[in-house]
PDB file of C-alpha atoms in Angstrom:
ATOM      1  CA  GLU B  27      71.701 157.029 165.031  1.00  0.00           C
ATOM      2  CA  ASP B  28      74.596 159.271 165.221  1.00  0.00           C
ATOM      3  CA  GLN B  29      74.500 162.062 162.730  1.00  0.00           C
ATOM      4  CA  VAL B  30      77.177 164.818 161.772  1.00  0.00           C
ATOM      5  CA  THR B  31      76.043 167.499 159.433  1.00  0.00           C
ATOM      6  CA  GLN B  32      78.586 170.103 158.122  1.00  0.00           C
ATOM      7  CA  SER B  33      77.737 173.504 156.620  1.00  0.00           C
ATOM      8  CA  PRO B  34      78.292 174.917 154.215  1.00  0.00           C
ATOM      9  CA  GLU B  35      79.243 172.189 151.732  1.00  0.00           C
ATOM     10  CA  ALA B  36      81.588 174.513 150.078  1.00  0.00           C
ATOM     11  CA  LEU B  37      82.972 178.008 150.974  1.00  0.00           C
ATOM     12  CA  ARG B  38      84.929 180.404 148.895  1.00  0.00           C
ATOM     13  CA  LEU B  39      86.667 183.279 150.753  1.00  0.00           C
ATOM     14  CA  GLN B  40      88.960 185.943 149.775  1.00  0.00           C
ATOM     15  CA  GLU B  41      92.395 185.943 151.391  1.00  0.00           C
ATOM     16  CA  GLY B  42      92.121 187.667 154.811  1.00  0.00           C
ATOM     17  CA  GLU B  43      88.231 187.251 155.025  1.00  0.00           C
ATOM     18  CA  SER B  44      87.426 185.448 158.218  1.00  0.00           C
ATOM     19  CA  SER B  45      84.580 182.956 158.466  1.00  0.00           C
ATOM     20  CA  SER B  46      83.367 179.991 160.354  1.00  0.00           C
ATOM     21  CA  LEU B  47      82.468 176.391 159.418  1.00  0.00           C
ATOM     22  CA  ASN B  48      79.645 174.624 161.295  1.00  0.00           C
ATOM     23  CA  CYS B  49      79.435 171.003 162.510  1.00  0.00           C
ATOM     24  CA  SER B  50      75.989 170.049 163.936  1.00  0.00           C
ATOM     25  CA  TYR B  51      75.798 166.651 165.606  1.00  0.00           C
ATOM     26  CA  THR B  52      73.511 164.102 167.289  1.00  0.00           C
ATOM     27  CA  VAL B  53      75.074 161.569 169.342  1.00  0.00           C
ATOM     28  CA  SER B  54      74.412 159.892 172.676  1.00  0.00           C
ATOM     29  CA  GLY B  55      77.331 159.712 174.967  1.00  0.00           C
ATOM     30  CA  LEU B  56      79.840 161.950 173.201  1.00  0.00           C
ATOM     31  CA  ARG B  57      83.318 161.128 174.074  1.00  0.00           C
ATOM     32  CA  GLY B  58      85.070 163.663 171.657  1.00  0.00           C
ATOM     33  CA  LEU B  59      84.650 165.628 168.667  1.00  0.00           C
ATOM     34  CA  PHE B  60      87.400 165.881 166.119  1.00  0.00           C
ATOM     35  CA  TRP B  61      88.393 168.341 163.342  1.00  0.00           C
ATOM     36  CA  TYR B  62      90.598 167.047 160.489  1.00  0.00           C
ATOM     37  CA  ARG B  63      91.925 168.752 157.344  1.00  0.00           C
ATOM     38  CA  GLN B  64      91.938 166.827 154.115  1.00  0.00           C
ATOM     39  CA  ASP B  65      93.917 167.978 151.042  1.00  0.00           C
ATOM     40  CA  PRO B  66      93.005 166.517 147.659  1.00  0.00           C
ATOM     41  CA  GLY B  67      94.378 162.832 147.191  1.00  0.00           C
ATOM     42  CA  LYS B  68      95.721 162.804 150.769  1.00  0.00           C
ATOM     43  CA  GLY B  69      94.657 161.205 154.028  1.00  0.00           C
ATOM     44  CA  PRO B  70      92.840 163.411 156.730  1.00  0.00           C
ATOM     45  CA  GLU B  71      95.269 165.297 158.963  1.00  0.00           C
ATOM     46  CA  PHE B  72      94.322 165.672 162.606  1.00  0.00           C
ATOM     47  CA  LEU B  73      93.762 169.302 163.862  1.00  0.00           C
ATOM     48  CA  PHE B  74      91.898 169.160 167.005  1.00  0.00           C
ATOM     49  CA  THR B  75      89.969 167.089 169.647  1.00  0.00           C
ATOM     50  CA  LEU B  76      87.341 168.841 171.856  1.00  0.00           C
ATOM     51  CA  TYR B  77      85.804 166.926 174.821  1.00  0.00           C
ATOM     52  CA  SER B  78      83.321 169.029 176.471  1.00  0.00           C
ATOM     53  CA  ALA B  79      80.985 171.913 175.911  1.00  0.00           C
ATOM     54  CA  GLY B  80      82.755 175.359 176.308  1.00  0.00           C
ATOM     55  CA  GLU B  81      86.162 174.005 175.348  1.00  0.00           C
ATOM     56  CA  GLU B  82      88.190 175.893 172.809  1.00  0.00           C
ATOM     57  CA  LYS B  83      91.442 174.966 170.872  1.00  0.00           C
ATOM     58  CA  GLU B  84      93.529 177.145 168.617  1.00  0.00           C
ATOM     59  CA  LYS B  85      96.183 176.556 166.071  1.00  0.00           C
ATOM     60  CA  GLU B  86      97.621 179.200 163.929  1.00  0.00           C
ATOM     61  CA  ARG B  87      94.640 180.823 162.112  1.00  0.00           C
ATOM     62  CA  LEU B  88      92.144 178.091 163.249  1.00  0.00           C
ATOM     63  CA  LYS B  89      90.153 178.030 166.438  1.00  0.00           C
ATOM     64  CA  ALA B  90      87.683 175.273 167.234  1.00  0.00           C
ATOM     65  CA  THR B  91      84.927 175.615 169.637  1.00  0.00           C
ATOM     66  CA  LEU B  92      82.303 173.147 171.072  1.00  0.00           C
ATOM     67  CA  THR B  93      78.767 173.340 172.408  1.00  0.00           C
ATOM     68  CA  LYS B  94      76.271 170.647 173.356  1.00  0.00           C
ATOM     69  CA  LYS B  95      74.858 170.429 169.636  1.00  0.00           C
ATOM     70  CA  GLU B  96      77.532 171.795 167.481  1.00  0.00           C
ATOM     71  CA  SER B  97      81.155 172.782 166.888  1.00  0.00           C
ATOM     72  CA  PHE B  98      82.610 175.642 164.889  1.00  0.00           C
ATOM     73  CA  LEU B  99      85.990 175.988 163.213  1.00  0.00           C
ATOM     74  CA  HIS B 100      86.897 179.576 162.973  1.00  0.00           C
ATOM     75  CA  ILE B 101      89.294 180.698 160.358  1.00  0.00           C
ATOM     76  CA  THR B 102      90.748 183.987 160.965  1.00  0.00           C
ATOM     77  CA  ALA B 103      92.390 185.905 157.995  1.00  0.00           C
ATOM     78  CA  PRO B 104      92.757 182.836 155.851  1.00  0.00           C
ATOM     79  CA  LYS B 105      95.556 182.234 153.397  1.00  0.00           C
ATOM     80  CA  PRO B 106      95.438 180.259 150.060  1.00  0.00           C
ATOM     81  CA  GLU B 107      97.243 177.462 151.815  1.00  0.00           C
ATOM     82  CA  ASP B 108      94.233 176.968 154.106  1.00  0.00           C
ATOM     83  CA  SER B 109      92.320 175.721 151.066  1.00  0.00           C
ATOM     84  CA  ALA B 110      91.242 172.111 151.942  1.00  0.00           C
ATOM     85  CA  THR B 111      88.180 170.035 152.859  1.00  0.00           C
ATOM     86  CA  TYR B 112      87.653 170.241 156.845  1.00  0.00           C
ATOM     87  CA  LEU B 113      86.099 167.101 158.142  1.00  0.00           C
ATOM     88  CA  CYS B 114      84.266 166.990 161.558  1.00  0.00           C
ATOM     89  CA  ALA B 115      83.741 163.542 163.545  1.00  0.00           C
ATOM     90  CA  VAL B 116      82.140 162.614 166.764  1.00  0.00           C
ATOM     91  CA  GLN B 117      83.275 159.587 168.877  1.00  0.00           C
ATOM     92  CA  ARG B 118      81.273 157.624 171.317  1.00  0.00           C
ATOM     93  CA  PRO B 119      81.602 154.114 172.967  1.00  0.00           C
ATOM     94  CA  SER B 120      79.998 151.286 170.916  1.00  0.00           C
ATOM     95  CA  GLY B 121      80.432 147.659 171.986  1.00  0.00           C
ATOM     96  CA  GLY B 122      83.963 146.755 171.466  1.00  0.00           C
ATOM     97  CA  TYR B 123      85.262 149.889 170.037  1.00  0.00           C
ATOM     98  CA  GLN B 124      84.881 153.651 169.965  1.00  0.00           C
ATOM     99  CA  LYS B 125      82.510 154.518 167.102  1.00  0.00           C
ATOM    100  CA  VAL B 126      83.549 157.564 165.041  1.00  0.00           C
ATOM    101  CA  THR B 127      81.113 159.133 162.735  1.00  0.00           C
ATOM    102  CA  PHE B 128      82.377 161.511 160.105  1.00  0.00           C
ATOM    103  CA  GLY B 129      80.629 164.343 158.360  1.00  0.00           C
ATOM    104  CA  ILE B 130      80.933 164.822 154.636  1.00  0.00           C
ATOM    105  CA  GLY B 131      83.065 167.978 155.121  1.00  0.00           C
ATOM    106  CA  THR B 132      83.222 171.537 154.179  1.00  0.00           C
ATOM    107  CA  LYS B 133      85.398 172.330 151.074  1.00  0.00           C
ATOM    108  CA  LEU B 134      87.185 175.635 151.709  1.00  0.00           C
ATOM    109  CA  GLN B 135      88.678 177.685 148.930  1.00  0.00           C
ATOM    110  CA  VAL B 136      90.708 180.744 149.771  1.00  0.00           C
ATOM    111  CA  ILE B 137      91.334 183.042 146.695  1.00  0.00           C
ATOM    112  CA  PRO B 138      94.440 185.277 146.815  1.00  0.00           C
TER     113      PRO B 138
ATOM    114  CA  ILE D 282     109.266 160.619 159.593  1.00  0.00           C
ATOM    115  CA  ALA D 283     106.902 158.523 161.812  1.00  0.00           C
ATOM    116  CA  GLY D 284     103.579 157.636 160.512  1.00  0.00           C
ATOM    117  CA  ILE D 285     101.537 155.207 158.501  1.00  0.00           C
ATOM    118  CA  THR D 286     102.328 153.952 155.059  1.00  0.00           C
ATOM    119  CA  GLN D 287      99.825 152.336 152.668  1.00  0.00           C
ATOM    120  CA  ALA D 288     100.410 150.174 149.544  1.00  0.00           C
ATOM    121  CA  PRO D 289      99.595 150.348 146.768  1.00  0.00           C
ATOM    122  CA  THR D 290      98.731 154.029 146.136  1.00  0.00           C
ATOM    123  CA  SER D 291      96.294 153.152 143.559  1.00  0.00           C
ATOM    124  CA  GLN D 292      95.131 149.935 142.011  1.00  0.00           C
ATOM    125  CA  ILE D 293      92.740 148.914 139.028  1.00  0.00           C
ATOM    126  CA  LEU D 294      91.418 145.508 139.660  1.00  0.00           C
ATOM    127  CA  ALA D 295      89.076 143.082 137.794  1.00  0.00           C
ATOM    128  CA  ALA D 296      85.969 141.936 139.530  1.00  0.00           C
ATOM    129  CA  GLY D 297      86.428 138.565 141.223  1.00  0.00           C
ATOM    130  CA  ARG D 298      89.942 139.008 141.943  1.00  0.00           C
ATOM    131  CA  ARG D 299      91.538 138.935 145.397  1.00  0.00           C
ATOM    132  CA  MET D 300      93.448 141.902 146.644  1.00  0.00           C
ATOM    133  CA  THR D 301      95.209 142.830 149.832  1.00  0.00           C
ATOM    134  CA  LEU D 302      95.786 146.446 150.814  1.00  0.00           C
ATOM    135  CA  ARG D 303      98.817 146.934 153.085  1.00  0.00           C
ATOM    136  CA  CYS D 304      99.104 149.302 156.112  1.00  0.00           C
ATOM    137  CA  THR D 305     102.079 149.723 158.263  1.00  0.00           C
ATOM    138  CA  GLN D 306     102.639 152.083 161.112  1.00  0.00           C
ATOM    139  CA  ASP D 307     105.706 152.945 163.077  1.00  0.00           C
ATOM    140  CA  MET D 308     104.104 154.778 165.981  1.00  0.00           C
ATOM    141  CA  ARG D 309     103.613 151.638 168.044  1.00  0.00           C
ATOM    142  CA  HIS D 310      99.964 152.477 168.301  1.00  0.00           C
ATOM    143  CA  ASN D 311      97.870 149.771 169.847  1.00  0.00           C
ATOM    144  CA  ALA D 312      94.621 150.401 167.879  1.00  0.00           C
ATOM    145  CA  MET D 313      94.274 150.330 164.048  1.00  0.00           C
ATOM    146  CA  TYR D 314      91.483 150.865 161.622  1.00  0.00           C
ATOM    147  CA  TRP D 315      90.273 150.555 158.020  1.00  0.00           C
ATOM    148  CA  TYR D 316      87.998 153.206 156.553  1.00  0.00           C
ATOM    149  CA  ARG D 317      86.586 153.702 153.062  1.00  0.00           C
ATOM    150  CA  GLN D 318      85.715 157.047 151.767  1.00  0.00           C
ATOM    151  CA  ASP D 319      83.022 157.604 149.047  1.00  0.00           C
ATOM    152  CA  LEU D 320      81.746 160.748 147.508  1.00  0.00           C
ATOM    153  CA  GLY D 321      78.936 162.144 149.518  1.00  0.00           C
ATOM    154  CA  LEU D 322      79.072 159.397 152.244  1.00  0.00           C
ATOM    155  CA  GLY D 323      82.144 160.398 154.184  1.00  0.00           C
ATOM    156  CA  LEU D 324      84.478 158.019 155.888  1.00  0.00           C
ATOM    157  CA  ARG D 325      82.855 154.673 157.054  1.00  0.00           C
ATOM    158  CA  LEU D 326      84.650 152.128 159.333  1.00  0.00           C
ATOM    159  CA  ILE D 327      85.390 148.672 157.902  1.00  0.00           C
ATOM    160  CA  HIS D 328      87.204 146.740 160.492  1.00  0.00           C
ATOM    161  CA  TYR D 329      89.266 147.740 163.515  1.00  0.00           C
ATOM    162  CA  SER D 330      91.824 146.009 165.778  1.00  0.00           C
ATOM    163  CA  ASN D 331      92.152 146.982 169.516  1.00  0.00           C
ATOM    164  CA  THR D 332      95.553 145.453 169.803  1.00  0.00           C
ATOM    165  CA  ALA D 333      97.766 142.794 167.953  1.00  0.00           C
ATOM    166  CA  GLY D 334      95.846 139.484 167.730  1.00  0.00           C
ATOM    167  CA  THR D 335      92.498 140.855 167.874  1.00  0.00           C
ATOM    168  CA  THR D 336      90.066 142.348 165.238  1.00  0.00           C
ATOM    169  CA  GLY D 337      86.490 143.619 165.106  1.00  0.00           C
ATOM    170  CA  LYS D 338      83.876 144.580 162.619  1.00  0.00           C
ATOM    171  CA  GLY D 339      82.875 148.243 161.899  1.00  0.00           C
ATOM    172  CA  GLU D 340      80.056 149.621 160.054  1.00  0.00           C
ATOM    173  CA  VAL D 341      80.662 148.096 156.542  1.00  0.00           C
ATOM    174  CA  PRO D 342      82.600 144.809 156.983  1.00  0.00           C
ATOM    175  CA  ASP D 343      80.979 142.535 154.273  1.00  0.00           C
ATOM    176  CA  GLY D 344      83.358 141.464 151.606  1.00  0.00           C
ATOM    177  CA  TYR D 345      86.473 142.465 153.721  1.00  0.00           C
ATOM    178  CA  SER D 346      88.687 140.677 156.056  1.00  0.00           C
ATOM    179  CA  VAL D 347      91.615 141.819 158.270  1.00  0.00           C
ATOM    180  CA  SER D 348      94.375 140.362 160.367  1.00  0.00           C
ATOM    181  CA  ARG D 349      96.705 141.793 162.931  1.00  0.00           C
ATOM    182  CA  ALA D 350      99.602 139.384 163.506  1.00  0.00           C
ATOM    183  CA  ASN D 351     101.706 142.192 165.048  1.00  0.00           C
ATOM    184  CA  THR D 352     101.608 145.757 166.192  1.00  0.00           C
ATOM    185  CA  ASP D 353     102.742 147.458 163.074  1.00  0.00           C
ATOM    186  CA  ASP D 354     100.758 145.761 160.189  1.00  0.00           C
ATOM    187  CA  PHE D 355      97.127 145.598 159.460  1.00  0.00           C
ATOM    188  CA  PRO D 356      96.277 144.234 155.992  1.00  0.00           C
ATOM    189  CA  LEU D 357      92.854 144.475 154.500  1.00  0.00           C
ATOM    190  CA  THR D 358      91.812 141.765 152.145  1.00  0.00           C
ATOM    191  CA  LEU D 359      89.010 141.885 149.512  1.00  0.00           C
ATOM    192  CA  ALA D 360      88.326 137.998 148.929  1.00  0.00           C
ATOM    193  CA  SER D 361      86.492 138.443 145.616  1.00  0.00           C
ATOM    194  CA  ALA D 362      86.398 142.155 144.557  1.00  0.00           C
ATOM    195  CA  VAL D 363      83.159 143.660 143.335  1.00  0.00           C
ATOM    196  CA  PRO D 364      82.573 147.060 141.553  1.00  0.00           C
ATOM    197  CA  SER D 365      80.808 148.506 144.726  1.00  0.00           C
ATOM    198  CA  GLN D 366      84.183 148.230 146.411  1.00  0.00           C
ATOM    199  CA  THR D 367      85.512 150.813 144.257  1.00  0.00           C
ATOM    200  CA  SER D 368      86.644 153.630 146.817  1.00  0.00           C
ATOM    201  CA  VAL D 369      89.573 155.270 148.538  1.00  0.00           C
ATOM    202  CA  TYR D 370      90.686 153.182 151.470  1.00  0.00           C
ATOM    203  CA  PHE D 371      92.384 154.716 154.404  1.00  0.00           C
ATOM    204  CA  CYS D 372      94.122 153.041 157.203  1.00  0.00           C
ATOM    205  CA  ALA D 373      94.354 154.775 160.568  1.00  0.00           C
ATOM    206  CA  SER D 374      95.971 154.219 163.979  1.00  0.00           C
ATOM    207  CA  SER D 375      95.523 155.510 167.513  1.00  0.00           C
ATOM    208  CA  ASP D 376      97.568 154.997 170.743  1.00  0.00           C
ATOM    209  CA  ASP D 377      94.485 153.384 172.317  1.00  0.00           C
ATOM    210  CA  LEU D 378      90.787 152.845 171.476  1.00  0.00           C
ATOM    211  CA  GLY D 379      89.207 156.368 171.980  1.00  0.00           C
ATOM    212  CA  ASP D 380      92.386 158.362 171.315  1.00  0.00           C
ATOM    213  CA  THR D 381      92.803 160.549 168.308  1.00  0.00           C
ATOM    214  CA  GLN D 382      93.138 158.596 164.978  1.00  0.00           C
ATOM    215  CA  TYR D 383      95.980 159.441 162.647  1.00  0.00           C
ATOM    216  CA  PHE D 384      95.528 158.478 158.945  1.00  0.00           C
ATOM    217  CA  GLY D 385      97.641 157.063 156.183  1.00  0.00           C
ATOM    218  CA  PRO D 386      97.798 158.499 152.640  1.00  0.00           C
ATOM    219  CA  GLY D 387      95.182 156.117 151.267  1.00  0.00           C
ATOM    220  CA  THR D 388      94.804 153.627 148.493  1.00  0.00           C
ATOM    221  CA  ARG D 389      92.549 154.459 145.537  1.00  0.00           C
ATOM    222  CA  LEU D 390      90.952 151.198 144.364  1.00  0.00           C
ATOM    223  CA  THR D 391      88.917 150.755 141.138  1.00  0.00           C
ATOM    224  CA  VAL D 392      87.078 147.494 140.667  1.00  0.00           C
ATOM    225  CA  LEU D 393      86.043 146.830 136.971  1.00  0.00           C
TER     226      LEU D 393
END
């Protein structure tokens, strides 16, 4: 069964204090790994898709990396507006659709 | 701004009542999805549609039905609501199966 485990569940950082969020996964036939940002009361907002081990993608203060077992979302010099829940998801073919399994998320709080 | 709209934003519903959640996208995406998000469980797929005229079951389809009469609309119907269907429901779309999914703002449903 596909599994996605995100850690930590919650993270509190001072503004400017860099850190990383972890997403460990177990899936057979990974097609892609996604990172989303979700603000309270809103829908998930797409950040990155990674397809193969070694791949990296960046957007502003965020950088996502992928290995065969896990992905990291690195946050460099975070700002309070980076506070949100970050979701990781893995995708693989399954019958008539592409099955996407989501983690529960890491709730990030950045303190000014 | 192009994207996905959902209605209603929130709803309180008596058990046993019928309810349709609406989802409309203007990105001309072929694939559409319905998820529910519950605390501690993450997002779970209810139903999906590869293209207009076709639908399929996801992980948790019981008690829900969908239709896809055209490209833009993908309504989700609860035929006889039960308290366990209390959740936040998200509609999503992607250009094609396997592509990145983009989410709507969600509908918060409470069944009493």
